[in-house]
DNA sequence: CGCAACCGGAGAAAGATCCTCCGAACGGCC
DNA sequence: GGCCGTTCGGAGGATCTTTCTCCGGTTGCG
């Protein structure tokens, strides 16, 4: 979106994007204190590359937040423009958050990220803008009666954020995580519906005790010792 | 519950309980790799006391899990005995999990804790027992139609666990956390209700953007620099 | 094809965490 | 009330983790 001070070489720009994407996931999973080496590893770049682009942690957090915020704003506007009504737009935004791992942005939205904003900061301004837009969407959806009236944007966003956050020591469940996230989001969304609004049936099989145990057995067979990297 | 090999002195037993309770909270918040000093600090005991009672991390995890499992089982049985129907029992169990910070037990339930169980382990046995009981309750509640049919015990427990887990860098919101947890649990529960079951109105004011901002301003005023300990 | 920009890993420095040792304090029993 | 054995808590060295820099080799671009 914004041109940077100097034009980066193609590979450098690609690496920069990958670092930001990796940081988004890692921050979401472990918080903003996560080791930077892990981020570099996930991005598939060396640690030096990360430091070259982002001199210290604060810078990285800031850039990641700005990026995620822009992504979220774009998704939100697309949803409003292309969906029929406000509730549909809200649900679509939720799914976008889920799929683009944008959740990192949400703590920023609510101001609870571990960094201080200076009040006139660019980041703070865009956060307030986004919160205002989301708040407006929530209220609009409530006016149509499809979103229950006794919640606010804080309830909605923080709940969603928690549901989408990976659990620690959940490696065992592996790629199962995505399925679970989707189901949890759907359940939460159903809890948000207005009182008399019909709800769809959840996709996929219910996660019963047998399903969990089958996965566990599978994982234990393929990875007997603890194994942190795939 | 179980008498230990040697009878501990009164203060020792009290400290042991406090360590387990503290570990339950810290494990829930930070995962089982959390620093042991933090647990000792929260328990109000010295680090040596912790090590004396639990020689290594594995032992502590094991004891905490067993304890939490026993608590959960007791709560579950009380709920089944004292509530009118299965759905009410399930909801009551959820609230008990919320209030007793028993969530630590849930990863164990689902086998995803970062330790290996030997198959004939006491812990594994009691985990399977509890999962079976929960699974049965879920199915029974579904038979009455008050719990939606397209979910399993895995959906329900993992979703709840995620909602109750504190967010990192959420210190700013402080004691607000409990309120949020309660509201999120209620919303999730409402998403679990059968299609045509009436739902209550959420207690307390909706968490709107203004509410969040008011809290943030408050926090910023009282704690301008970052401050990890209260 | 040449050069400037970029890359990645090794490794020193700083910091966090683990775990033991020992003098002081406390609980239980006579 | 007093004694004895158990328990307590903190200081501190060993160890592991994380940070961040330096430099030889590689690669995109004109």
Short mmCIF file of C-alpha atoms (C1' of nucleotides) in Angstrom, two decimals:
data_model
loop_
_atom_site.label_atom_id
_atom_site.label_comp_id
_atom_site.label_asym_id
_atom_site.label_seq_id
_atom_site.Cartn_x
_atom_site.Cartn_y
_atom_site.Cartn_z
CA UNK A 1 0.00 0.00 0.00
CA UNK A 2 2.39 2.72 1.16
CA UNK A 3 5.62 3.12 -0.79
CA UNK A 4 8.58 2.89 1.50
CA UNK A 5 11.46 5.30 1.66
CA UNK A 6 13.68 3.28 -0.65
CA UNK A 7 12.62 0.72 -3.20
CA UNK A 8 13.56 -2.75 -2.00
CA UNK A 9 14.88 -5.45 -4.25
CA UNK A 10 12.33 -8.08 -5.21
CA UNK A 11 13.63 -10.82 -2.92
CA UNK A 12 13.94 -8.39 -0.05
CA UNK A 13 10.34 -7.31 -0.42
CA UNK A 14 9.18 -10.92 -0.58
CA UNK A 15 11.08 -11.76 2.57
CA UNK A 16 9.66 -8.77 4.33
CA UNK A 17 6.13 -9.93 3.59
CA UNK A 18 6.92 -13.43 4.79
CA UNK A 19 8.34 -12.13 8.04
CA UNK A 20 5.24 -10.07 8.68
CA UNK A 21 2.96 -12.97 7.92
CA UNK A 22 4.93 -15.28 10.19
CA UNK A 23 5.00 -12.70 12.96
CA UNK A 24 1.25 -12.35 12.69
CA UNK A 25 0.80 -16.03 13.39
CA UNK A 26 3.41 -16.28 16.09
CA UNK A 27 2.20 -13.19 17.92
CA UNK A 28 -1.29 -14.56 17.83
CA UNK A 29 -0.18 -17.90 19.21
CA UNK A 30 2.38 -16.84 21.80
CA UNK A 31 1.94 -13.15 22.36
CA UNK A 32 4.23 -10.32 21.34
CA UNK A 33 7.06 -11.58 23.56
CA UNK A 34 7.65 -14.61 21.41
CA UNK A 35 11.26 -15.33 20.38
CA UNK A 36 12.21 -13.64 17.15
CA UNK A 37 14.14 -16.65 15.96
CA UNK A 38 10.92 -18.59 15.79
CA UNK A 39 9.42 -15.95 13.59
CA UNK A 40 12.43 -16.01 11.30
CA UNK A 41 12.31 -19.78 11.11
CA UNK A 42 8.62 -19.83 10.21
CA UNK A 43 9.20 -17.13 7.62
CA UNK A 44 11.94 -19.23 6.09
CA UNK A 45 14.56 -16.51 6.44
CA UNK A 46 17.66 -16.06 8.55
CA UNK A 47 17.55 -14.19 11.81
CA UNK A 48 19.80 -11.50 10.38
CA UNK A 49 17.29 -10.75 7.65
CA UNK A 50 14.63 -10.12 10.22
CA UNK A 51 16.86 -7.73 12.17
CA UNK A 52 17.92 -5.96 9.02
CA UNK A 53 14.33 -5.12 8.16
CA UNK A 54 13.07 -4.51 11.70
CA UNK A 55 15.81 -3.16 13.97
CA UNK A 56 14.03 -4.00 17.19
CA UNK A 57 10.95 -5.69 18.52
CA UNK A 58 8.92 -2.53 18.82
CA UNK A 59 9.37 -1.78 15.16
CA UNK A 60 8.28 -5.26 14.20
CA UNK A 61 5.20 -5.12 16.39
CA UNK A 62 4.29 -1.78 14.96
CA UNK A 63 4.66 -2.84 11.36
CA UNK A 64 2.77 -6.07 11.90
CA UNK A 65 -0.03 -4.20 13.59
CA UNK A 66 -0.30 -1.64 10.85
CA UNK A 67 -0.32 -4.34 8.22
CA UNK A 68 -2.94 -6.42 10.01
CA UNK A 69 -5.05 -3.36 10.62
CA UNK A 70 -5.01 -2.47 6.94
CA UNK A 71 -5.95 -6.02 6.03
CA UNK A 72 -8.80 -6.03 8.51
CA UNK A 73 -10.10 -2.70 7.30
CA UNK A 74 -10.04 -3.93 3.72
CA UNK A 75 -11.90 -7.10 4.64
CA UNK A 76 -14.44 -5.13 6.59
CA UNK A 77 -15.15 -2.77 3.74
CA UNK A 78 -15.37 -5.60 1.22
CA UNK A 79 -17.84 -7.36 3.49
CA UNK A 80 -20.01 -4.30 3.87
CA UNK A 81 -19.98 -3.59 0.17
CA UNK A 82 -20.68 -7.08 -1.07
CA UNK A 83 -23.06 -8.56 1.47
CA UNK A 84 -26.78 -8.01 1.53
CA UNK A 85 -27.25 -6.98 5.11
CA UNK A 86 -25.24 -6.06 8.17
CA UNK A 87 -25.42 -9.41 9.89
CA UNK A 88 -24.13 -11.19 6.80
CA UNK A 89 -21.33 -8.67 6.59
CA UNK A 90 -20.39 -9.26 10.20
CA UNK A 91 -20.31 -13.03 9.76
CA UNK A 92 -18.26 -12.71 6.63
CA UNK A 93 -15.81 -10.50 8.46
CA UNK A 94 -15.47 -13.15 11.14
CA UNK A 95 -14.62 -15.76 8.58
CA UNK A 96 -12.10 -13.46 6.98
CA UNK A 97 -10.44 -12.95 10.34
CA UNK A 98 -10.32 -16.68 10.79
CA UNK A 99 -8.83 -17.45 7.41
CA UNK A 100 -6.30 -14.66 7.16
CA UNK A 101 -5.01 -15.13 10.70
CA UNK A 102 -5.60 -11.50 11.25
CA UNK A 103 -6.45 -12.03 14.87
CA UNK A 104 -3.24 -10.35 15.90
CA UNK A 105 -4.89 -7.11 15.13
CA UNK A 106 -7.60 -7.55 17.66
CA UNK A 107 -5.58 -6.93 20.80
CA UNK A 108 -4.38 -3.79 19.13
CA UNK A 109 -7.94 -2.86 18.39
CA UNK A 110 -8.74 -3.10 22.03
CA UNK A 111 -5.62 -1.32 23.06
CA UNK A 112 -4.32 -4.20 25.10
CA UNK A 113 -1.13 -4.80 23.21
CA UNK A 114 1.92 -4.45 25.41
CA UNK A 115 3.23 -1.28 23.86
CA UNK A 116 2.48 2.30 24.54
CA UNK A 117 0.81 4.35 21.90
CA UNK A 118 1.47 8.01 21.69
CA UNK A 119 -1.97 9.47 21.34
CA UNK A 120 -1.43 11.03 17.94
CA UNK A 121 0.30 7.98 16.57
CA UNK A 122 -0.63 6.74 13.12
CA UNK A 123 -1.33 3.34 14.60
CA UNK A 124 -3.66 4.66 17.24
CA UNK A 125 -5.54 6.68 14.69
CA UNK A 126 -6.15 3.74 12.42
CA UNK A 127 -7.12 1.57 15.38
CA UNK A 128 -9.74 4.06 16.47
CA UNK A 129 -11.03 4.30 12.95
CA UNK A 130 -11.42 0.54 12.68
CA UNK A 131 -13.04 0.19 16.08
CA UNK A 132 -15.52 2.88 15.14
CA UNK A 133 -16.39 1.11 11.90
CA UNK A 134 -16.83 -2.21 13.66
CA UNK A 135 -18.92 -0.66 16.37
CA UNK A 136 -21.14 0.90 13.79
CA UNK A 137 -21.55 -2.42 11.99
CA UNK A 138 -22.44 -4.15 15.24
CA UNK A 139 -25.09 -1.57 16.05
CA UNK A 140 -26.50 -1.71 12.55
CA UNK A 141 -26.75 -5.49 12.70
CA UNK A 142 -28.54 -5.15 16.03
CA UNK A 143 -31.06 -2.77 14.51
CA UNK A 144 -32.04 -5.43 12.00
CA UNK A 145 -32.63 -7.85 14.88
CA UNK A 146 -30.33 -10.50 13.51
CA UNK A 147 -27.64 -9.76 16.10
CA UNK A 148 -28.69 -9.99 19.72
CA UNK A 149 -29.08 -6.65 21.43
CA UNK A 150 -27.24 -7.29 24.69
CA UNK A 151 -23.68 -7.38 23.32
CA UNK A 152 -21.15 -4.79 22.22
CA UNK A 153 -18.20 -4.72 19.88
CA UNK A 154 -15.91 -5.64 22.76
CA UNK A 155 -17.80 -8.83 23.55
CA UNK A 156 -17.87 -9.87 19.96
CA UNK A 157 -14.28 -9.19 19.00
CA UNK A 158 -12.61 -10.47 22.14
CA UNK A 159 -14.65 -13.65 22.17
CA UNK A 160 -13.78 -14.35 18.59
CA UNK A 161 -10.14 -13.63 19.23
CA UNK A 162 -9.98 -16.11 22.07
CA UNK A 163 -11.64 -18.81 20.07
CA UNK A 164 -9.23 -18.43 17.20
CA UNK A 165 -6.10 -18.46 19.26
CA UNK A 166 -4.17 -21.74 19.15
CA UNK A 167 -3.76 -23.62 22.41
CA UNK A 168 -0.28 -24.29 23.80
CA UNK A 169 0.83 -27.92 23.75
CA UNK A 170 -1.77 -28.57 21.15
CA UNK A 171 0.76 -29.65 18.60
CA UNK A 172 -0.54 -33.14 19.05
CA UNK A 173 -3.79 -32.23 17.47
CA UNK A 174 -1.96 -30.79 14.52
CA UNK A 175 -3.96 -29.73 11.51
CA UNK A 176 -7.06 -30.56 13.42
CA UNK A 177 -6.80 -27.03 14.78
CA UNK A 178 -8.34 -25.41 11.74
CA UNK A 179 -11.40 -27.60 11.84
CA UNK A 180 -11.88 -26.85 15.50
CA UNK A 181 -11.45 -23.13 15.01
CA UNK A 182 -14.08 -23.08 12.33
CA UNK A 183 -16.57 -25.02 14.43
CA UNK A 184 -15.96 -22.87 17.48
CA UNK A 185 -16.45 -19.71 15.51
CA UNK A 186 -19.72 -21.06 14.15
CA UNK A 187 -20.95 -21.94 17.60
CA UNK A 188 -20.05 -18.52 18.91
CA UNK A 189 -21.77 -16.88 15.98
CA UNK A 190 -24.87 -18.92 16.67
CA UNK A 191 -24.78 -17.64 20.22
CA UNK A 192 -24.76 -14.11 18.84
CA UNK A 193 -27.81 -14.51 16.63
CA UNK A 194 -30.98 -12.72 17.51
CA UNK A 195 -33.49 -14.70 19.58
CA UNK A 196 -35.71 -16.03 16.81
CA UNK A 197 -33.27 -16.31 13.93
CA UNK A 198 -32.88 -19.80 12.39
CA UNK A 199 -29.42 -21.28 12.41
CA UNK A 200 -27.66 -23.61 10.01
CA UNK A 201 -26.33 -27.05 10.93
CA UNK A 202 -22.61 -27.26 11.65
CA UNK A 203 -20.51 -28.67 8.82
CA UNK A 204 -18.47 -31.84 9.36
CA UNK A 205 -18.77 -34.58 11.96
CA UNK A 206 -19.23 -33.73 15.63
CA UNK A 207 -16.01 -33.93 17.61
CA UNK A 208 -16.86 -36.76 19.97
CA UNK A 209 -14.57 -38.50 22.39
CA UNK A 210 -13.89 -41.18 19.80
CA UNK A 211 -12.81 -38.65 17.21
CA UNK A 212 -10.37 -37.06 19.61
CA UNK A 213 -8.98 -40.40 20.70
CA UNK A 214 -8.54 -41.53 17.13
CA UNK A 215 -6.48 -38.42 16.39
CA UNK A 216 -4.43 -38.88 19.50
CA UNK A 217 -3.64 -42.48 18.66
CA UNK A 218 -2.68 -41.46 15.15
CA UNK A 219 -0.36 -38.74 16.40
CA UNK A 220 1.20 -40.94 19.02
CA UNK A 221 1.95 -43.56 16.40
CA UNK A 222 3.65 -41.17 14.02
CA UNK A 223 5.51 -39.16 16.66
CA UNK A 224 6.32 -41.23 19.75
CA UNK A 225 8.76 -38.79 21.36
CA UNK A 226 7.99 -35.12 21.75
CA UNK A 227 8.82 -33.40 18.53
CA UNK A 228 8.66 -29.68 18.23
CA UNK A 229 9.42 -29.21 14.61
CA UNK A 230 7.69 -31.03 11.77
CA UNK B 1 -8.73 -37.05 49.09
CA UNK B 2 -5.98 -39.65 48.91
CA UNK B 3 -3.82 -39.99 52.01
CA UNK B 4 -0.21 -39.50 51.13
CA UNK B 5 2.69 -41.68 52.13
CA UNK B 6 3.62 -39.62 55.16
CA UNK B 7 1.43 -37.23 57.06
CA UNK B 8 2.54 -33.66 56.39
CA UNK B 9 2.62 -30.98 58.96
CA UNK B 10 -0.30 -28.54 58.85
CA UNK B 11 1.62 -25.64 57.29
CA UNK B 12 3.22 -27.94 54.79
CA UNK B 13 -0.13 -29.26 53.66
CA UNK B 14 -1.52 -25.77 53.39
CA UNK B 15 1.42 -24.68 51.29
CA UNK B 16 1.05 -27.71 49.09
CA UNK B 17 -2.54 -26.79 48.37
CA UNK B 18 -1.62 -23.22 47.61
CA UNK B 19 1.07 -24.29 45.19
CA UNK B 20 -1.34 -26.54 43.35
CA UNK B 21 -3.95 -23.82 43.16
CA UNK B 22 -1.41 -21.31 41.88
CA UNK B 23 -0.04 -23.78 39.37
CA UNK B 24 -3.55 -24.40 38.10
CA UNK B 25 -3.97 -20.73 37.28
CA UNK B 26 -0.54 -20.20 35.85
CA UNK B 27 -0.67 -23.32 33.69
CA UNK B 28 -4.00 -22.18 32.38
CA UNK B 29 -2.69 -18.75 31.57
CA UNK B 30 0.77 -19.53 30.23
CA UNK B 31 0.88 -23.22 29.51
CA UNK B 32 2.79 -25.91 31.34
CA UNK B 33 6.17 -24.39 30.47
CA UNK B 34 5.59 -21.40 32.69
CA UNK B 35 8.42 -20.46 35.08
CA UNK B 36 8.14 -22.20 38.41
CA UNK B 37 9.19 -19.11 40.29
CA UNK B 38 6.03 -17.39 39.17
CA UNK B 39 3.98 -20.22 40.58
CA UNK B 40 5.82 -20.04 43.87
CA UNK B 41 5.36 -16.30 44.03
CA UNK B 42 1.63 -16.52 43.39
CA UNK B 43 1.33 -19.26 45.97
CA UNK B 44 3.07 -17.04 48.48
CA UNK B 45 5.80 -19.57 49.19
CA UNK B 46 9.52 -19.73 48.49
CA UNK B 47 10.84 -21.49 45.44
CA UNK B 48 12.51 -24.10 47.64
CA UNK B 49 9.18 -25.08 49.11
CA UNK B 50 7.85 -25.81 45.70
CA UNK B 51 10.83 -27.95 44.78
CA UNK B 52 10.68 -29.80 48.08
CA UNK B 53 7.13 -30.92 47.44
CA UNK B 54 7.45 -31.45 43.69
CA UNK B 55 10.97 -32.52 42.72
CA UNK B 56 10.57 -31.68 39.05
CA UNK B 57 8.16 -30.14 36.61
CA UNK B 58 6.68 -33.43 35.50
CA UNK B 59 5.68 -34.28 39.03
CA UNK B 60 4.03 -30.91 39.50
CA UNK B 61 2.11 -31.19 36.26
CA UNK B 62 0.98 -34.65 37.18
CA UNK B 63 -0.22 -33.67 40.64
CA UNK B 64 -1.97 -30.57 39.40
CA UNK B 65 -3.70 -32.58 36.72
CA UNK B 66 -4.84 -35.25 39.14
CA UNK B 67 -6.13 -32.64 41.53
CA UNK B 68 -7.97 -30.69 38.86
CA UNK B 69 -9.41 -33.89 37.48
CA UNK B 70 -10.77 -34.88 40.86
CA UNK B 71 -12.27 -31.43 41.31
CA UNK B 72 -13.88 -31.57 37.92
CA UNK B 73 -15.29 -35.03 38.53
CA UNK B 74 -16.77 -33.89 41.84
CA UNK B 75 -18.35 -30.86 40.21
CA UNK B 76 -19.74 -32.98 37.43
CA UNK B 77 -21.34 -35.46 39.80
CA UNK B 78 -22.79 -32.71 41.97
CA UNK B 79 -24.26 -31.09 38.88
CA UNK B 80 -25.84 -34.32 37.70
CA UNK B 81 -27.24 -35.09 41.12
CA UNK B 82 -28.68 -31.70 41.93
CA UNK B 83 -29.93 -30.36 38.62
CA UNK B 84 -33.27 -31.21 37.10
CA UNK B 85 -32.17 -32.21 33.64
CA UNK B 86 -29.05 -32.91 31.66
CA UNK B 87 -28.79 -29.55 29.96
CA UNK B 88 -28.99 -27.73 33.26
CA UNK B 89 -26.31 -30.04 34.62
CA UNK B 90 -24.05 -29.28 31.68
CA UNK B 91 -24.49 -25.54 32.06
CA UNK B 92 -23.85 -25.75 35.74
CA UNK B 93 -20.69 -27.72 35.10
CA UNK B 94 -19.51 -24.99 32.73
CA UNK B 95 -19.98 -22.37 35.37
CA UNK B 96 -18.15 -24.49 37.89
CA UNK B 97 -15.21 -24.81 35.51
CA UNK B 98 -15.23 -21.07 35.08
CA UNK B 99 -15.32 -20.24 38.74
CA UNK B 100 -12.88 -22.81 40.04
CA UNK B 101 -10.31 -22.12 37.33
CA UNK B 102 -10.32 -25.77 36.59
CA UNK B 103 -9.69 -25.21 32.92
CA UNK B 104 -6.21 -26.59 33.30
CA UNK B 105 -7.74 -29.98 33.38
CA UNK B 106 -9.21 -29.69 29.93
CA UNK B 107 -6.05 -30.11 27.90
CA UNK B 108 -5.36 -33.17 29.96
CA UNK B 109 -8.83 -34.40 29.22
CA UNK B 110 -8.13 -34.17 25.57
CA UNK B 111 -4.73 -35.71 25.90
CA UNK B 112 -2.96 -32.71 24.49
CA UNK B 113 -0.83 -31.88 27.46
CA UNK B 114 2.86 -31.92 26.65
CA UNK B 115 3.66 -35.04 28.61
CA UNK B 116 3.52 -38.67 27.68
CA UNK B 117 1.10 -40.87 29.50
CA UNK B 118 1.93 -44.47 29.97
CA UNK B 119 -1.27 -46.20 28.96
CA UNK B 120 -1.96 -47.80 32.32
CA UNK B 121 -1.18 -44.65 34.22
CA UNK B 122 -3.49 -43.56 37.01
CA UNK B 123 -3.82 -40.20 35.32
CA UNK B 124 -4.80 -41.65 32.01
CA UNK B 125 -7.37 -43.85 33.64
CA UNK B 126 -9.05 -41.01 35.44
CA UNK B 127 -8.95 -38.86 32.34
CA UNK B 128 -10.73 -41.54 30.33
CA UNK B 129 -13.27 -41.97 33.07
CA UNK B 130 -14.06 -38.26 33.12
CA UNK B 131 -14.22 -37.97 29.36
CA UNK B 132 -16.62 -40.87 29.26
CA UNK B 133 -18.86 -39.26 31.87
CA UNK B 134 -18.84 -35.96 30.03
CA UNK B 135 -19.53 -37.64 26.74
CA UNK B 136 -22.46 -39.41 28.26
CA UNK B 137 -23.84 -36.18 29.68
CA UNK B 138 -23.49 -34.47 26.32
CA UNK B 139 -25.37 -37.24 24.57
CA UNK B 140 -28.07 -37.29 27.20
CA UNK B 141 -28.54 -33.54 26.89
CA UNK B 142 -28.81 -33.96 23.15
CA UNK B 143 -31.52 -36.58 23.56
CA UNK B 144 -33.65 -34.03 25.42
CA UNK B 145 -33.22 -31.61 22.52
CA UNK B 146 -31.90 -28.82 24.67
CA UNK B 147 -28.34 -29.29 23.38
CA UNK B 148 -27.88 -29.07 19.64
CA UNK B 149 -27.25 -32.40 17.98
CA UNK B 150 -24.33 -31.58 15.72
CA UNK B 151 -21.63 -31.21 18.37
CA UNK B 152 -19.55 -33.61 20.43
CA UNK B 153 -17.80 -33.46 23.76
CA UNK B 154 -14.62 -32.32 22.00
CA UNK B 155 -16.29 -29.27 20.50
CA UNK B 156 -17.84 -28.31 23.75
CA UNK B 157 -14.88 -28.71 26.06
CA UNK B 158 -12.23 -27.24 23.80
CA UNK B 159 -14.36 -24.25 22.98
CA UNK B 160 -14.97 -23.56 26.61
CA UNK B 161 -11.30 -23.98 27.40
CA UNK B 162 -10.29 -21.44 24.81
CA UNK B 163 -12.81 -18.93 26.00
CA UNK B 164 -11.64 -19.15 29.57
CA UNK B 165 -7.95 -18.87 28.84
CA UNK B 166 -6.56 -15.40 29.56
CA UNK B 167 -5.08 -13.49 26.66
CA UNK B 168 -1.41 -12.54 26.76
CA UNK B 169 -0.80 -8.82 27.07
CA UNK B 170 -4.23 -8.43 28.49
CA UNK B 171 -2.97 -7.23 31.83
CA UNK B 172 -4.25 -3.82 30.92
CA UNK B 173 -7.80 -4.97 31.15
CA UNK B 174 -7.14 -6.28 34.62
CA UNK B 175 -10.07 -7.50 36.65
CA UNK B 176 -12.24 -6.89 33.66
CA UNK B 177 -11.17 -10.36 32.55
CA UNK B 178 -13.63 -12.17 34.76
CA UNK B 179 -16.57 -10.23 33.44
CA UNK B 180 -15.51 -10.96 29.90
CA UNK B 181 -15.01 -14.64 30.58
CA UNK B 182 -18.46 -14.94 32.00
CA UNK B 183 -20.08 -13.18 29.07
CA UNK B 184 -18.15 -15.21 26.54
CA UNK B 185 -19.11 -18.45 28.21
CA UNK B 186 -22.75 -17.39 28.15
CA UNK B 187 -22.59 -16.57 24.48
CA UNK B 188 -20.96 -19.88 23.69
CA UNK B 189 -23.56 -21.70 25.72
CA UNK B 190 -26.28 -19.92 23.83
CA UNK B 191 -24.71 -21.12 20.62
CA UNK B 192 -24.95 -24.67 21.95
CA UNK B 193 -28.64 -24.53 22.74
CA UNK B 194 -31.04 -26.55 20.68
CA UNK B 195 -32.68 -24.75 17.74
CA UNK B 196 -35.91 -23.68 19.36
CA UNK B 197 -34.87 -23.23 22.97
CA UNK B 198 -35.40 -19.79 24.50
CA UNK B 199 -32.37 -18.02 25.88
CA UNK B 200 -31.91 -15.58 28.72
CA UNK B 201 -30.60 -12.04 28.34
CA UNK B 202 -26.92 -11.52 29.15
CA UNK B 203 -26.25 -9.98 32.55
CA UNK B 204 -24.45 -6.66 32.82
CA UNK B 205 -23.92 -3.91 30.28
CA UNK B 206 -22.80 -4.71 26.74
CA UNK B 207 -19.09 -4.19 26.20
CA UNK B 208 -19.16 -1.42 23.66
CA UNK B 209 -16.27 0.56 22.30
CA UNK B 210 -16.92 3.26 24.87
CA UNK B 211 -16.74 0.80 27.73
CA UNK B 212 -13.42 -0.52 26.52
CA UNK B 213 -11.99 2.93 26.01
CA UNK B 214 -13.11 4.03 29.41
CA UNK B 215 -11.25 1.11 30.97
CA UNK B 216 -8.18 1.80 28.91
CA UNK B 217 -8.09 5.43 29.93
CA UNK B 218 -8.48 4.41 33.53
CA UNK B 219 -5.61 1.95 33.31
CA UNK B 220 -3.38 4.37 31.48
CA UNK B 221 -3.95 6.94 34.14
CA UNK B 222 -3.10 4.66 37.04
CA UNK B 223 -0.18 2.87 35.36
CA UNK B 224 1.61 5.04 32.82
CA UNK B 225 4.68 2.80 32.35
CA UNK B 226 4.42 -0.92 31.83
CA UNK B 227 3.97 -2.60 35.14
CA UNK B 228 3.99 -6.35 35.46
CA UNK B 229 3.27 -6.81 39.12
CA UNK B 230 0.33 -5.30 40.95
"C1'" DC C 1 28.50 -9.40 -16.96
"C1'" DG C 2 29.63 -6.62 -12.87
"C1'" DC C 3 28.38 -4.57 -8.73
"C1'" DA C 4 25.67 -3.27 -5.11
"C1'" DA C 5 22.33 -5.07 -2.23
"C1'" DC C 6 20.96 -8.94 0.08
"C1'" DC C 7 21.27 -13.40 2.51
"C1'" DG C 8 22.06 -16.74 6.38
"C1'" DG C 9 24.45 -18.75 10.09
"C1'" DA C 10 27.99 -18.67 13.72
"C1'" DG C 11 28.83 -16.98 18.15
"C1'" DA C 12 29.59 -13.51 21.97
"C1'" DA C 13 26.88 -11.03 25.36
"C1'" DA C 14 22.86 -10.52 28.11
"C1'" DG C 15 19.16 -12.37 30.43
"C1'" DA C 16 15.97 -15.83 32.21
"C1'" DT C 17 15.31 -20.06 34.55
"C1'" DC C 18 16.54 -23.97 37.20
"C1'" DC C 19 17.69 -26.09 41.38
"C1'" DT C 20 20.62 -26.67 45.75
"C1'" DC C 21 22.32 -25.30 50.22
"C1'" DC C 22 21.82 -23.54 54.79
"C1'" DG C 23 20.49 -20.62 58.83
"C1'" DA C 24 16.06 -19.18 60.82
"C1'" DA C 25 11.22 -20.15 62.07
"C1'" DC C 26 7.42 -22.86 63.15
"C1'" DG C 27 4.16 -26.83 64.52
"C1'" DG C 28 3.16 -30.78 67.25
"C1'" DC C 29 3.78 -33.40 71.33
"C1'" DC C 30 5.00 -34.02 76.06
"C1'" DG D 1 5.55 -23.82 78.25
"C1'" DG D 2 9.43 -25.89 76.14
"C1'" DC D 3 11.94 -29.03 73.15
"C1'" DC D 4 12.94 -31.33 68.78
"C1'" DG D 5 12.41 -32.37 64.24
"C1'" DT D 6 10.29 -30.65 60.25
"C1'" DT D 7 9.56 -26.96 57.16
"C1'" DC D 8 10.49 -22.36 55.31
"C1'" DG D 9 12.55 -18.81 52.20
"C1'" DG D 10 16.07 -16.55 49.79
"C1'" DA D 11 20.75 -16.22 47.92
"C1'" DG D 12 23.54 -17.80 44.26
"C1'" DG D 13 26.07 -20.76 40.85
"C1'" DA D 14 25.14 -23.71 36.80
"C1'" DT D 15 22.63 -24.07 32.67
"C1'" DC D 16 19.70 -23.06 29.04
"C1'" DT D 17 17.36 -19.45 26.13
"C1'" DT D 18 17.24 -15.26 23.59
"C1'" DT D 19 19.23 -11.27 21.57
"C1'" DC D 20 21.80 -8.97 18.17
"C1'" DT D 21 26.20 -8.31 15.33
"C1'" DC D 22 29.73 -9.50 12.00
"C1'" DC D 23 31.24 -11.34 7.69
"C1'" DG D 24 31.96 -14.53 3.70
"C1'" DG D 25 29.10 -16.06 0.10
"C1'" DT D 26 25.01 -15.42 -3.10
"C1'" DT D 27 21.67 -13.09 -6.10
"C1'" DG D 28 18.78 -9.78 -8.43
"C1'" DC D 29 19.08 -5.99 -11.66
"C1'" DG D 30 20.77 -2.77 -15.07
#
